[in-house]
CSV table of C-alpha atoms in Angstrom, one decimal:
chain,number,residue,atom,x,y,z
A,1,UNK,CA,8.7,-10.0,13.8
A,2,UNK,CA,7.5,-8.8,10.5
A,3,UNK,CA,9.9,-7.2,8.2
A,4,UNK,CA,10.1,-6.6,4.3
A,5,UNK,CA,13.4,-5.6,2.9
A,6,UNK,CA,14.2,-4.3,-0.6
A,7,UNK,CA,17.1,-2.6,-2.2
A,8,UNK,CA,16.6,1.2,-2.6
A,9,UNK,CA,17.6,2.0,-6.2
A,10,UNK,CA,17.7,0.3,-9.6
A,11,UNK,CA,18.7,1.9,-12.9
A,12,UNK,CA,18.1,0.3,-16.3
A,13,UNK,CA,18.3,1.1,-20.0
A,14,UNK,CA,15.1,1.4,-22.0
A,15,UNK,CA,14.3,-2.1,-23.6
A,16,UNK,CA,16.2,-4.0,-20.9
A,17,UNK,CA,14.7,-6.3,-18.3
A,18,UNK,CA,14.4,-5.0,-14.6
A,19,UNK,CA,14.5,-7.3,-11.7
A,20,UNK,CA,13.5,-6.0,-8.4
A,21,UNK,CA,14.1,-8.2,-5.3
A,22,UNK,CA,12.5,-8.4,-2.0
A,23,UNK,CA,12.9,-10.5,1.1
A,24,UNK,CA,10.3,-11.0,3.9
A,25,UNK,CA,10.2,-12.7,7.1
A,26,UNK,CA,6.6,-13.9,8.0
A,27,UNK,CA,6.4,-17.4,6.7
A,28,UNK,CA,2.7,-17.5,7.2
A,29,UNK,CA,2.1,-14.8,4.7
A,30,UNK,CA,-0.8,-16.0,2.4
A,31,UNK,CA,-0.3,-13.4,-0.5
A,32,UNK,CA,2.8,-11.3,-1.5
A,33,UNK,CA,2.2,-8.2,-3.5
A,34,UNK,CA,3.9,-5.7,-5.9
A,35,UNK,CA,2.6,-2.1,-5.9
A,36,UNK,CA,3.8,0.8,-8.0
A,37,UNK,CA,3.7,4.4,-6.9
A,38,UNK,CA,4.3,7.3,-9.3
A,39,UNK,CA,5.2,10.8,-8.1
A,40,UNK,CA,2.2,12.4,-6.3
A,41,UNK,CA,0.1,9.3,-6.6
A,42,UNK,CA,-1.2,6.4,-4.6
A,43,UNK,CA,-0.3,2.9,-4.9
A,44,UNK,CA,-1.2,0.9,-7.8
A,45,UNK,CA,-1.7,-3.0,-7.4
A,46,UNK,CA,0.6,-4.3,-10.2
A,47,UNK,CA,0.1,-8.2,-9.2
A,48,UNK,CA,0.2,-10.6,-6.3
A,49,UNK,CA,1.0,-14.2,-6.0
A,50,UNK,CA,-0.3,-16.8,-3.6
A,51,UNK,CA,2.1,-18.4,-1.3
A,52,UNK,CA,1.6,-21.8,-2.7
A,53,UNK,CA,2.8,-20.8,-6.2
A,54,UNK,CA,6.4,-20.4,-7.5
A,55,UNK,CA,5.7,-18.1,-10.3
A,56,UNK,CA,3.1,-15.9,-11.8
A,57,UNK,CA,3.2,-14.1,-15.2
A,58,UNK,CA,1.1,-11.1,-16.3
A,59,UNK,CA,1.9,-9.7,-19.6
A,60,UNK,CA,5.5,-8.0,-19.0
A,61,UNK,CA,5.4,-8.8,-15.5
A,62,UNK,CA,6.9,-12.0,-14.0
A,63,UNK,CA,6.7,-12.8,-10.2
A,64,UNK,CA,9.0,-15.4,-8.9
A,65,UNK,CA,8.7,-16.7,-5.2
A,66,UNK,CA,11.3,-18.7,-3.4
A,67,UNK,CA,9.3,-19.7,-0.1
A,68,UNK,CA,12.3,-21.5,1.3
A,69,UNK,CA,14.5,-18.4,1.2
A,70,UNK,CA,11.6,-16.0,1.7
A,71,UNK,CA,12.6,-14.2,-1.5
A,72,UNK,CA,10.3,-12.4,-3.9
A,73,UNK,CA,11.2,-10.8,-7.3
A,74,UNK,CA,9.5,-8.9,-9.9
A,75,UNK,CA,10.8,-8.9,-13.5
A,76,UNK,CA,9.7,-6.3,-16.1
A,77,UNK,CA,10.4,-7.3,-19.4
A,78,UNK,CA,11.0,-4.6,-22.1
A,79,UNK,CA,11.3,-1.8,-19.4
A,80,UNK,CA,10.1,1.7,-20.7
A,81,UNK,CA,10.5,5.0,-19.4
A,82,UNK,CA,6.9,5.0,-18.2
A,83,UNK,CA,7.9,2.3,-15.8
A,84,UNK,CA,10.1,4.7,-13.8
A,85,UNK,CA,8.5,4.9,-10.4
A,86,UNK,CA,8.9,3.4,-6.8
A,87,UNK,CA,7.9,-0.3,-6.6
A,88,UNK,CA,6.9,-1.7,-3.3
A,89,UNK,CA,6.8,-5.3,-2.2
A,90,UNK,CA,4.5,-6.3,0.5
A,91,UNK,CA,3.4,-9.3,2.4
A,92,UNK,CA,0.0,-10.0,4.0
A,93,UNK,CA,0.2,-10.4,7.8
A,94,UNK,CA,-2.9,-10.8,10.1
A,95,UNK,CA,-5.1,-8.9,7.6
A,96,UNK,CA,-2.8,-6.0,7.0
A,97,UNK,CA,-0.2,-5.3,4.5
A,98,UNK,CA,3.5,-5.1,5.7
A,99,UNK,CA,5.5,-3.0,3.1
A,100,UNK,CA,9.1,-2.8,2.2
A,101,UNK,CA,10.9,0.6,1.9
A,102,UNK,CA,10.4,0.8,-2.0
A,103,UNK,CA,12.9,0.3,-4.8
A,104,UNK,CA,13.1,3.6,-7.1
A,105,UNK,CA,13.4,2.3,-10.5
A,106,UNK,CA,15.0,4.7,-13.0
A,107,UNK,CA,14.7,3.9,-16.9
A,108,UNK,CA,17.2,5.8,-19.1
A,109,UNK,CA,16.4,6.2,-22.7
B,1,UNK,CA,-16.0,1.6,-11.9
B,2,UNK,CA,-14.6,4.7,-10.2
B,3,UNK,CA,-11.5,4.1,-8.0
B,4,UNK,CA,-11.0,4.9,-4.3
B,5,UNK,CA,-11.6,8.4,-3.7
B,6,UNK,CA,-10.1,10.5,-0.8
B,7,UNK,CA,-10.8,14.0,0.3
B,8,UNK,CA,-9.4,16.5,0.7
B,9,UNK,CA,-6.3,15.8,-1.5
B,10,UNK,CA,-4.3,18.4,0.5
B,11,UNK,CA,-4.5,19.9,3.9
B,12,UNK,CA,-2.5,22.2,6.1
B,13,UNK,CA,-3.1,22.1,9.8
B,14,UNK,CA,-1.4,23.7,12.8
B,15,UNK,CA,-0.1,21.8,15.8
B,16,UNK,CA,-2.7,20.9,18.3
B,17,UNK,CA,-5.7,21.0,15.9
B,18,UNK,CA,-7.5,17.9,14.8
B,19,UNK,CA,-8.2,16.8,11.3
B,20,UNK,CA,-10.8,14.4,9.6
B,21,UNK,CA,-10.0,12.7,6.4
B,22,UNK,CA,-12.5,10.9,4.2
B,23,UNK,CA,-12.4,7.8,2.0
B,24,UNK,CA,-15.0,6.5,-0.4
B,25,UNK,CA,-14.4,3.0,-1.4
B,26,UNK,CA,-14.7,1.4,-4.9
B,27,UNK,CA,-18.5,0.6,-5.4
B,28,UNK,CA,-19.4,-2.7,-3.8
B,29,UNK,CA,-16.2,-3.0,-1.7
B,30,UNK,CA,-16.9,-3.2,2.0
B,31,UNK,CA,-13.4,-3.3,3.6
B,32,UNK,CA,-11.5,-0.2,4.0
B,33,UNK,CA,-7.9,0.1,5.4
B,34,UNK,CA,-5.9,3.2,6.2
B,35,UNK,CA,-2.3,3.7,6.0
B,36,UNK,CA,0.2,6.4,6.8
B,37,UNK,CA,3.3,7.0,4.5
B,38,UNK,CA,6.3,9.1,5.5
B,39,UNK,CA,9.8,9.3,4.3
B,40,UNK,CA,11.2,8.2,7.5
B,41,UNK,CA,8.9,5.2,8.5
B,42,UNK,CA,7.5,4.2,5.1
B,43,UNK,CA,4.2,2.8,4.7
B,44,UNK,CA,2.6,1.8,8.0
B,45,UNK,CA,-1.1,0.2,8.7
B,46,UNK,CA,-3.3,2.3,10.8
B,47,UNK,CA,-6.6,0.3,10.8
B,48,UNK,CA,-9.1,-1.8,8.9
B,49,UNK,CA,-12.9,-1.6,8.9
B,50,UNK,CA,-15.4,-4.1,7.4
B,51,UNK,CA,-19.2,-3.6,7.8
B,52,UNK,CA,-18.7,-0.7,10.2
B,53,UNK,CA,-16.6,-2.7,12.6
B,54,UNK,CA,-12.8,-2.2,13.2
B,55,UNK,CA,-11.2,-5.6,12.5
B,56,UNK,CA,-7.6,-4.6,12.9
B,57,UNK,CA,-5.6,-1.8,14.5
B,58,UNK,CA,-2.0,-1.0,13.8
B,59,UNK,CA,0.6,0.5,16.3
B,60,UNK,CA,-0.5,4.1,16.5
B,61,UNK,CA,-1.5,6.2,19.6
B,62,UNK,CA,-5.1,6.7,20.4
B,63,UNK,CA,-5.1,10.2,18.7
B,64,UNK,CA,-5.6,8.3,15.6
B,65,UNK,CA,-9.2,7.0,15.3
B,66,UNK,CA,-11.6,5.8,12.5
B,67,UNK,CA,-15.0,4.8,11.7
B,68,UNK,CA,-17.0,3.2,8.8
B,69,UNK,CA,-20.5,4.1,7.8
B,70,UNK,CA,-23.3,1.9,6.6
B,71,UNK,CA,-22.3,2.8,2.9
B,72,UNK,CA,-18.8,1.6,3.6
B,73,UNK,CA,-17.4,5.1,3.4
B,74,UNK,CA,-14.8,5.8,6.1
B,75,UNK,CA,-13.3,8.6,8.1
B,76,UNK,CA,-10.1,8.8,10.0
B,77,UNK,CA,-9.6,11.4,12.5
B,78,UNK,CA,-6.4,12.5,14.3
B,79,UNK,CA,-6.6,14.8,17.3
B,80,UNK,CA,-3.9,17.1,18.8
B,81,UNK,CA,-1.9,17.1,15.7
B,82,UNK,CA,1.9,16.9,16.1
B,83,UNK,CA,4.5,18.0,13.5
B,84,UNK,CA,5.4,14.2,13.0
B,85,UNK,CA,1.9,13.4,11.8
B,86,UNK,CA,2.7,15.2,8.4
B,87,UNK,CA,2.4,12.3,6.0
B,88,UNK,CA,0.5,10.9,3.0
B,89,UNK,CA,-2.6,9.2,4.3
B,90,UNK,CA,-3.8,6.3,2.0
B,91,UNK,CA,-6.9,4.6,2.1
B,92,UNK,CA,-7.5,1.1,0.4
B,93,UNK,CA,-10.6,-1.0,-0.4
B,94,UNK,CA,-11.1,-4.5,-0.9
B,95,UNK,CA,-13.9,-6.6,-2.5
B,96,UNK,CA,-16.0,-8.8,-0.5
B,97,UNK,CA,-14.9,-11.9,-2.4
B,98,UNK,CA,-11.2,-11.2,-2.9
B,99,UNK,CA,-10.4,-9.5,0.5
B,100,UNK,CA,-6.8,-10.0,0.0
B,101,UNK,CA,-6.7,-7.5,-2.9
B,102,UNK,CA,-6.3,-3.9,-1.8
B,103,UNK,CA,-6.8,-1.0,-4.1
B,104,UNK,CA,-5.4,2.4,-3.0
B,105,UNK,CA,-6.7,5.8,-3.4
B,106,UNK,CA,-4.7,8.9,-4.3
B,107,UNK,CA,-4.1,9.9,-0.7
B,108,UNK,CA,-4.4,13.0,1.3
B,109,UNK,CA,-1.4,14.9,1.9
B,110,UNK,CA,-1.5,16.4,5.4
B,111,UNK,CA,1.1,19.0,6.4
B,112,UNK,CA,1.3,20.0,10.0
B,113,UNK,CA,3.0,23.5,10.9
């Protein structure tokens, strides 16, 4: 069945790079996504990658996709305290999004 | 452009009551999807509407229903509320030419007592 897994917590120092990892099961997923959720807010679409791509870069964000291992990662360069939030990985499946449980990123000054 | 708006933002209801939540998509977007977010189950897909037709439905009981109007605004209804329906209900809209992009609203926080 469809499943997306992420580690639950990540703590980094301000200025360091953060890498959030995700594994998914649906090999037919066309798009894979990263969303950010701050406390009391909805989901903010950060970036997404088409399944025939290996990498996508967007300013401080780099997405890497290993389709063979069904592994997706999000790298945030020069992490700031404002990046503290929960990050969700999601795969598209049959017109809907299947989300992971979210990774809580804590950025320490 | 204004983002996805959801009303009300907060709602408290009693078990057995029913509730209607509203979602206005980004201007020009015609696809609207609904998701439920709870601490235990995470984010789960409820349903998707496009041009007033339900295109996709998640694995939720029939107490959960929705509809979409000709102006693309959508409502979801939950009847006979249960304590377990307490959740953040999120609505997302997608542009016609990039339906794979889903933009979420701030959500409606429903508490059932």
